[in-house]
mmCIF file of C-alpha atoms in Angstrom:
data_model
loop_
_atom_site.group_PDB
_atom_site.id
_atom_site.type_symbol
_atom_site.label_atom_id
_atom_site.label_comp_id
_atom_site.label_asym_id
_atom_site.label_seq_id
_atom_site.Cartn_x
_atom_site.Cartn_y
_atom_site.Cartn_z
ATOM 1 C CA MET A 492 100.635 112.536 156.716
ATOM 2 C CA LYS A 493 104.471 112.753 156.945
ATOM 3 C CA LEU A 494 104.742 109.168 155.705
ATOM 4 C CA LYS A 495 102.545 109.999 152.720
ATOM 5 C CA HIS A 496 104.642 113.037 151.823
ATOM 6 C CA THR A 497 107.853 110.985 152.151
ATOM 7 C CA PHE A 498 106.418 108.305 149.872
ATOM 8 C CA LEU A 499 105.386 110.906 147.266
ATOM 9 C CA ALA A 500 108.845 112.515 147.401
ATOM 10 C CA ALA A 501 110.487 109.148 146.872
ATOM 11 C CA MET A 502 108.212 108.447 143.922
ATOM 12 C CA LEU A 503 109.111 111.809 142.398
ATOM 13 C CA LEU A 504 112.856 111.419 142.982
ATOM 14 C CA SER A 505 113.113 107.788 141.926
ATOM 15 C CA PRO A 506 113.106 108.381 138.130
ATOM 16 C CA LEU A 507 115.770 111.055 138.497
ATOM 17 C CA SER A 508 117.882 108.772 140.657
ATOM 18 C CA GLN A 509 117.583 105.939 138.165
ATOM 19 C CA ALA A 510 118.497 108.267 135.301
ATOM 20 C CA ALA A 511 121.577 109.460 137.204
ATOM 21 C CA GLN A 512 122.646 105.886 137.878
ATOM 22 C CA GLN A 513 122.179 104.983 134.224
ATOM 23 C CA THR A 514 124.263 108.000 133.181
ATOM 24 C CA THR A 515 127.020 106.974 135.604
ATOM 25 C CA ILE A 516 127.037 103.428 134.227
ATOM 26 C CA GLU A 517 127.163 104.676 130.632
ATOM 27 C CA ASN A 518 129.999 107.088 131.464
ATOM 28 C CA SER A 519 131.941 104.287 133.160
ATOM 29 C CA GLN A 520 131.443 101.987 130.185
ATOM 30 C CA SER A 521 132.536 104.762 127.829
ATOM 31 C CA ILE A 522 135.711 105.397 129.822
ATOM 32 C CA SER A 523 136.497 101.667 129.933
ATOM 33 C CA SER A 524 135.960 101.445 126.187
ATOM 34 C CA GLN A 525 138.256 104.406 125.581
ATOM 35 C CA LEU A 526 140.982 102.930 127.793
ATOM 36 C CA LEU A 527 140.755 99.595 125.976
ATOM 37 C CA GLN A 528 141.018 101.387 122.638
ATOM 38 C CA ILE A 529 144.044 103.377 123.798
ATOM 39 C CA GLN A 530 145.699 100.155 124.960
ATOM 40 C CA ALA A 531 144.893 98.424 121.651
ATOM 41 C CA ASN A 532 146.341 101.377 119.702
ATOM 42 C CA LYS A 533 149.491 101.255 121.825
ATOM 43 C CA MET A 534 149.876 97.519 121.175
ATOM 44 C CA THR A 535 149.439 98.107 117.459
ATOM 45 C CA GLU A 536 152.096 100.842 117.365
ATOM 46 C CA GLN A 537 154.589 98.817 119.413
ATOM 47 C CA GLY A 538 153.928 95.772 117.260
ATOM 48 C CA LYS A 539 154.624 97.697 114.052
ATOM 49 C CA GLN A 540 158.170 98.392 115.221
ATOM 50 C CA TRP A 541 158.785 94.634 115.095
ATOM 51 C CA GLY A 542 156.585 93.811 112.111
ATOM 52 C CA LEU A 543 153.938 92.328 114.412
ATOM 53 C CA SER A 544 150.221 92.831 114.795
ATOM 54 C CA GLY A 545 148.736 94.274 117.961
ATOM 55 C CA GLU A 546 147.491 90.812 118.932
ATOM 56 C CA GLU A 547 150.966 89.327 118.486
ATOM 57 C CA TYR A 548 152.550 92.050 120.583
ATOM 58 C CA GLN A 549 149.922 91.523 123.278
ATOM 59 C CA ARG A 550 150.812 87.805 123.339
ATOM 60 C CA TYR A 551 154.473 88.765 123.702
ATOM 61 C CA GLU A 552 153.671 90.882 126.762
ATOM 62 C CA GLN A 553 151.596 88.059 128.239
ATOM 63 C CA LEU A 554 154.506 85.653 127.712
ATOM 64 C CA MET A 555 156.961 88.016 129.402
ATOM 65 C CA ASP A 556 154.597 88.413 132.348
ATOM 66 C CA GLY A 557 154.735 84.642 132.843
ATOM 67 C CA PRO A 558 157.465 81.992 133.276
ATOM 68 C CA ARG A 559 159.242 82.960 130.023
ATOM 69 C CA GLY A 560 159.871 86.467 131.344
ATOM 70 C CA THR A 561 161.360 85.026 134.528
ATOM 71 C CA GLN A 562 163.473 82.438 132.709
ATOM 72 C CA SER A 563 164.662 84.785 129.949
ATOM 73 C CA PRO A 564 164.291 88.432 130.997
ATOM 74 C CA GLY A 565 164.877 91.043 128.329
ATOM 75 C CA LEU A 566 163.907 88.905 125.328
ATOM 76 C CA ASP A 567 162.826 90.879 122.296
ATOM 77 C CA PRO A 568 159.324 90.176 120.892
ATOM 78 C CA LEU A 569 160.441 88.121 117.877
ATOM 79 C CA THR A 570 162.713 85.869 119.917
ATOM 80 C CA ALA A 571 160.111 85.325 122.651
ATOM 81 C CA LEU A 572 157.337 84.552 120.167
ATOM 82 C CA GLY A 573 159.658 82.296 118.184
ATOM 83 C CA ILE A 574 160.685 80.305 121.244
ATOM 84 C CA GLU A 575 157.066 79.951 122.332
ATOM 85 C CA ALA A 576 155.752 79.336 118.793
ATOM 86 C CA LYS A 577 152.675 77.129 118.506
ATOM 87 C CA SER A 578 153.756 75.475 115.258
ATOM 88 C CA ASP A 579 156.748 74.956 112.977
ATOM 89 C CA ALA A 580 155.274 77.405 110.474
ATOM 90 C CA GLU A 581 154.942 80.073 113.167
ATOM 91 C CA ARG A 582 158.492 79.422 114.370
ATOM 92 C CA LYS A 583 159.805 79.757 110.818
ATOM 93 C CA LYS A 584 157.889 83.009 110.353
ATOM 94 C CA TYR A 585 159.371 84.641 113.470
ATOM 95 C CA ALA A 586 162.866 83.339 112.667
ATOM 96 C CA GLU A 587 162.756 84.967 109.239
ATOM 97 C CA GLN A 588 161.442 88.236 110.684
ATOM 98 C CA TRP A 589 164.228 88.203 113.269
ATOM 99 C CA VAL A 590 166.914 87.611 110.622
ATOM 100 C CA ARG A 591 165.581 90.428 108.420
ATOM 101 C CA GLN A 592 165.547 92.877 111.329
ATOM 102 C CA GLU A 593 168.960 91.740 112.532
ATOM 103 C CA PHE A 594 170.394 92.164 109.031
ATOM 104 C CA ALA A 595 169.015 95.722 108.829
ATOM 105 C CA ARG A 596 170.362 96.562 112.315
ATOM 106 C CA THR A 597 173.809 95.175 111.536
ATOM 107 C CA GLU A 598 173.968 97.090 108.256
ATOM 108 C CA LYS A 599 173.237 100.377 110.041
ATOM 109 C CA GLU A 600 175.808 99.695 112.763
ATOM 110 C CA LEU A 601 178.473 98.727 110.236
ATOM 111 C CA LYS A 602 177.831 101.921 108.276
ATOM 112 C CA PHE A 603 178.250 103.950 111.449
ATOM 113 C CA GLN A 604 181.410 102.042 112.379
ATOM 114 C CA ARG A 605 182.882 102.812 108.969
ATOM 115 C CA ALA A 606 181.996 106.479 109.505
ATOM 116 C CA VAL A 607 183.740 106.370 112.912
ATOM 117 C CA ASP A 608 186.846 104.796 111.348
ATOM 118 C CA ALA A 609 186.897 107.509 108.688
ATOM 119 C CA ALA A 610 186.517 110.173 111.383
ATOM 120 C CA TRP A 611 189.578 108.791 113.217
ATOM 121 C CA GLN A 612 191.589 109.067 110.023
ATOM 122 C CA ARG A 613 190.457 112.635 109.385
ATOM 123 C CA LEU A 614 190.742 114.015 112.910
ATOM 124 C CA TYR A 615 193.611 111.990 114.412
ATOM 125 C CA PRO A 616 195.474 110.315 111.520
ATOM 126 C CA GLY A 617 198.528 109.543 113.629
ATOM 127 C CA ALA A 618 196.670 108.011 116.584
ATOM 128 C CA LEU A 619 195.574 104.407 116.993
ATOM 129 C CA PRO A 620 192.128 103.986 118.619
ATOM 130 C CA VAL A 621 192.496 101.556 121.521
ATOM 131 C CA ASN A 622 190.546 100.562 124.625
ATOM 132 C CA MET A 623 192.040 102.360 127.608
ATOM 133 C CA GLY A 624 191.730 100.010 130.552
ATOM 134 C CA ASN A 625 193.101 96.848 132.068
ATOM 135 C CA ALA A 626 193.950 93.517 130.490
ATOM 136 C CA SER A 627 190.319 92.773 129.624
ATOM 137 C CA GLY A 628 189.969 96.120 127.859
ATOM 138 C CA VAL A 629 187.419 97.460 130.366
ATOM 139 C CA ALA A 630 188.271 99.981 133.073
ATOM 140 C CA HIS A 631 187.579 98.888 136.665
ATOM 141 C CA ASP A 632 185.615 102.041 137.447
ATOM 142 C CA SER A 633 183.285 101.659 134.456
ATOM 143 C CA GLY A 634 180.775 99.582 136.430
ATOM 144 C CA GLY A 635 178.232 97.161 135.031
ATOM 145 C CA ARG A 636 178.282 93.395 134.757
ATOM 146 C CA LEU A 637 180.250 91.812 131.911
ATOM 147 C CA ALA A 638 179.214 89.193 129.377
ATOM 148 C CA LEU A 639 181.919 87.252 127.537
ATOM 149 C CA PHE A 640 181.151 85.262 124.382
ATOM 150 C CA VAL A 641 183.704 82.595 123.438
ATOM 151 C CA ARG A 642 183.900 79.328 121.551
ATOM 152 C CA SER A 643 185.711 76.143 122.468
ATOM 153 C CA GLU A 644 187.173 75.227 119.079
ATOM 154 C CA ASP A 645 190.081 76.941 117.268
ATOM 155 C CA CYS A 646 190.054 80.217 119.190
ATOM 156 C CA ALA A 647 193.309 81.046 120.945
ATOM 157 C CA THR A 648 192.175 84.648 121.369
ATOM 158 C CA CYS A 649 189.116 83.360 123.236
ATOM 159 C CA ASP A 650 191.349 81.709 125.814
ATOM 160 C CA ALA A 651 193.445 84.871 126.132
ATOM 161 C CA LYS A 652 190.402 87.087 126.639
ATOM 162 C CA LEU A 653 188.931 84.624 129.153
ATOM 163 C CA SER A 654 192.155 84.660 131.179
ATOM 164 C CA ALA A 655 192.208 88.464 131.177
ATOM 165 C CA VAL A 656 188.593 88.712 132.324
ATOM 166 C CA LEU A 657 189.091 86.168 135.095
ATOM 167 C CA ALA A 658 192.218 88.014 136.255
ATOM 168 C CA ASP A 659 190.213 91.261 136.528
ATOM 169 C CA ASN A 660 187.947 89.584 139.105
ATOM 170 C CA ARG A 661 184.788 91.207 137.740
ATOM 171 C CA PRO A 662 181.288 89.656 137.780
ATOM 172 C CA VAL A 663 180.893 88.053 134.365
ATOM 173 C CA ASP A 664 178.397 85.888 132.492
ATOM 174 C CA ILE A 665 180.258 83.517 130.170
ATOM 175 C CA TYR A 666 178.493 82.237 127.045
ATOM 176 C CA LEU A 667 179.879 79.292 125.092
ATOM 177 C CA VAL A 668 178.537 79.740 121.580
ATOM 178 C CA ASP A 669 179.333 76.216 120.330
ATOM 179 C CA SER A 670 178.095 74.180 123.312
ATOM 180 C CA GLN A 671 175.119 72.978 121.241
ATOM 181 C CA GLY A 672 173.008 73.252 124.379
ATOM 182 C CA SER A 673 174.928 70.420 126.066
ATOM 183 C CA ASP A 674 175.434 70.904 129.811
ATOM 184 C CA ASP A 675 178.149 68.244 129.783
ATOM 185 C CA ALA A 676 180.063 70.094 127.068
ATOM 186 C CA LEU A 677 179.757 73.342 129.016
ATOM 187 C CA ARG A 678 180.952 71.753 132.264
ATOM 188 C CA SER A 679 183.847 70.015 130.509
ATOM 189 C CA TRP A 680 184.952 73.274 128.908
ATOM 190 C CA ALA A 681 184.734 75.092 132.258
ATOM 191 C CA LEU A 682 186.891 72.437 133.960
ATOM 192 C CA ASP A 683 189.466 72.523 131.158
ATOM 193 C CA HIS A 684 189.712 76.308 131.496
ATOM 194 C CA HIS A 685 189.922 76.295 135.306
ATOM 195 C CA ILE A 686 186.798 78.403 135.897
ATOM 196 C CA PRO A 687 186.741 79.002 139.692
ATOM 197 C CA VAL A 688 183.996 76.748 141.098
ATOM 198 C CA GLU A 689 183.452 78.908 144.185
ATOM 199 C CA LYS A 690 182.792 81.998 142.062
ATOM 200 C CA VAL A 691 180.283 80.018 140.011
ATOM 201 C CA ARG A 692 178.498 78.917 143.192
ATOM 202 C CA LYS A 693 178.319 82.552 144.335
ATOM 203 C CA ARG A 694 177.051 83.614 140.889
ATOM 204 C CA GLN A 695 179.966 85.998 140.448
ATOM 205 C CA ILE A 696 180.569 83.917 137.341
ATOM 206 C CA THR A 697 177.765 82.228 135.435
ATOM 207 C CA LEU A 698 178.164 79.608 132.700
ATOM 208 C CA ASN A 699 175.609 79.771 129.906
ATOM 209 C CA HIS A 700 174.631 78.341 126.553
ATOM 210 C CA ASP A 701 174.549 81.078 123.934
ATOM 211 C CA GLY A 702 170.962 80.636 122.756
ATOM 212 C CA GLY A 703 171.375 83.137 119.919
ATOM 213 C CA ARG A 704 172.545 86.038 122.085
ATOM 214 C CA TRP A 705 175.921 86.308 120.342
ATOM 215 C CA MET A 706 174.180 86.844 117.008
ATOM 216 C CA ARG A 707 172.019 89.580 118.536
ATOM 217 C CA PHE A 708 174.665 91.456 120.512
ATOM 218 C CA GLY A 709 178.126 90.360 119.363
ATOM 219 C CA ASN A 710 178.219 91.879 115.861
ATOM 220 C CA GLY A 711 179.988 88.748 114.604
ATOM 221 C CA LEU A 712 183.085 89.407 116.743
ATOM 222 C CA MET A 713 184.815 86.468 118.424
ATOM 223 C CA PRO A 714 185.640 86.696 121.225
ATOM 224 C CA VAL A 715 183.592 89.686 122.338
ATOM 225 C CA LEU A 716 183.113 91.265 125.740
ATOM 226 C CA LEU A 717 179.917 93.173 126.500
ATOM 227 C CA GLN A 718 179.161 95.459 129.396
ATOM 228 C CA GLN A 719 175.766 96.285 130.888
ATOM 229 C CA ALA A 720 174.972 99.991 131.228
ATOM 230 C CA GLY A 721 172.851 101.646 133.899
ATOM 231 C CA ASP A 722 169.744 101.396 131.721
ATOM 232 C CA GLY A 723 170.155 97.627 131.460
ATOM 233 C CA LYS A 724 171.282 97.669 127.814
ATOM 234 C CA TRP A 725 174.395 95.830 126.625
ATOM 235 C CA ALA A 726 177.165 97.370 124.571
ATOM 236 C CA ILE A 727 180.430 96.021 123.169
ATOM 237 C CA ALA A 728 183.244 96.864 125.579
ATOM 238 C CA ALA A 729 186.189 95.011 124.064
ATOM 239 C CA PHE A 730 187.101 92.334 121.535
#
């Protein structure tokens, strides 16, 4: 008799149990769908900031999660997508988008710089704005790794700035903007300028091809010395 009652109870409860399971599955699917939609919306919004679609921005994130992100950390979406372009037409498209955005950024920064220059004239007309620091133009206690952009041809000020930076004994990444991607040219330049080999081995000094970084960060100044802030961003420290 107990077995019969148990069987009847199971028969009565079974539909309810199945309905509950179905509701749980539907709720889970709904939540997953909502999360996917939120992620898609986020990709779309982030992509718009760079003139990209959500799908393009998603590909950028996938690229930066792979070898490209390890080889070139910190690349912006247009540069990463351009480097990893699937065709010449795609590469051209991202190059043009990058140039348009870079032009707009430079225009804004130049306008602000002109406003700063005007402010100096209004507030302190008798004072000359200078970098207060050591020979390189960067104070020792300011922290952050340095990045120096120089060229090998017709740039006496490049050699002077290089000497000052080396004398300060600070960790620095040196970028040769006219190396044309040639390792031999980079090594030859380093030997001619007596870059300490031991410091290069220890990575206190690194030697690099420019790869477009000067155009992105250097504001057309040559030479230019950048400094990395605590948030990882680079800013012009001296020129």
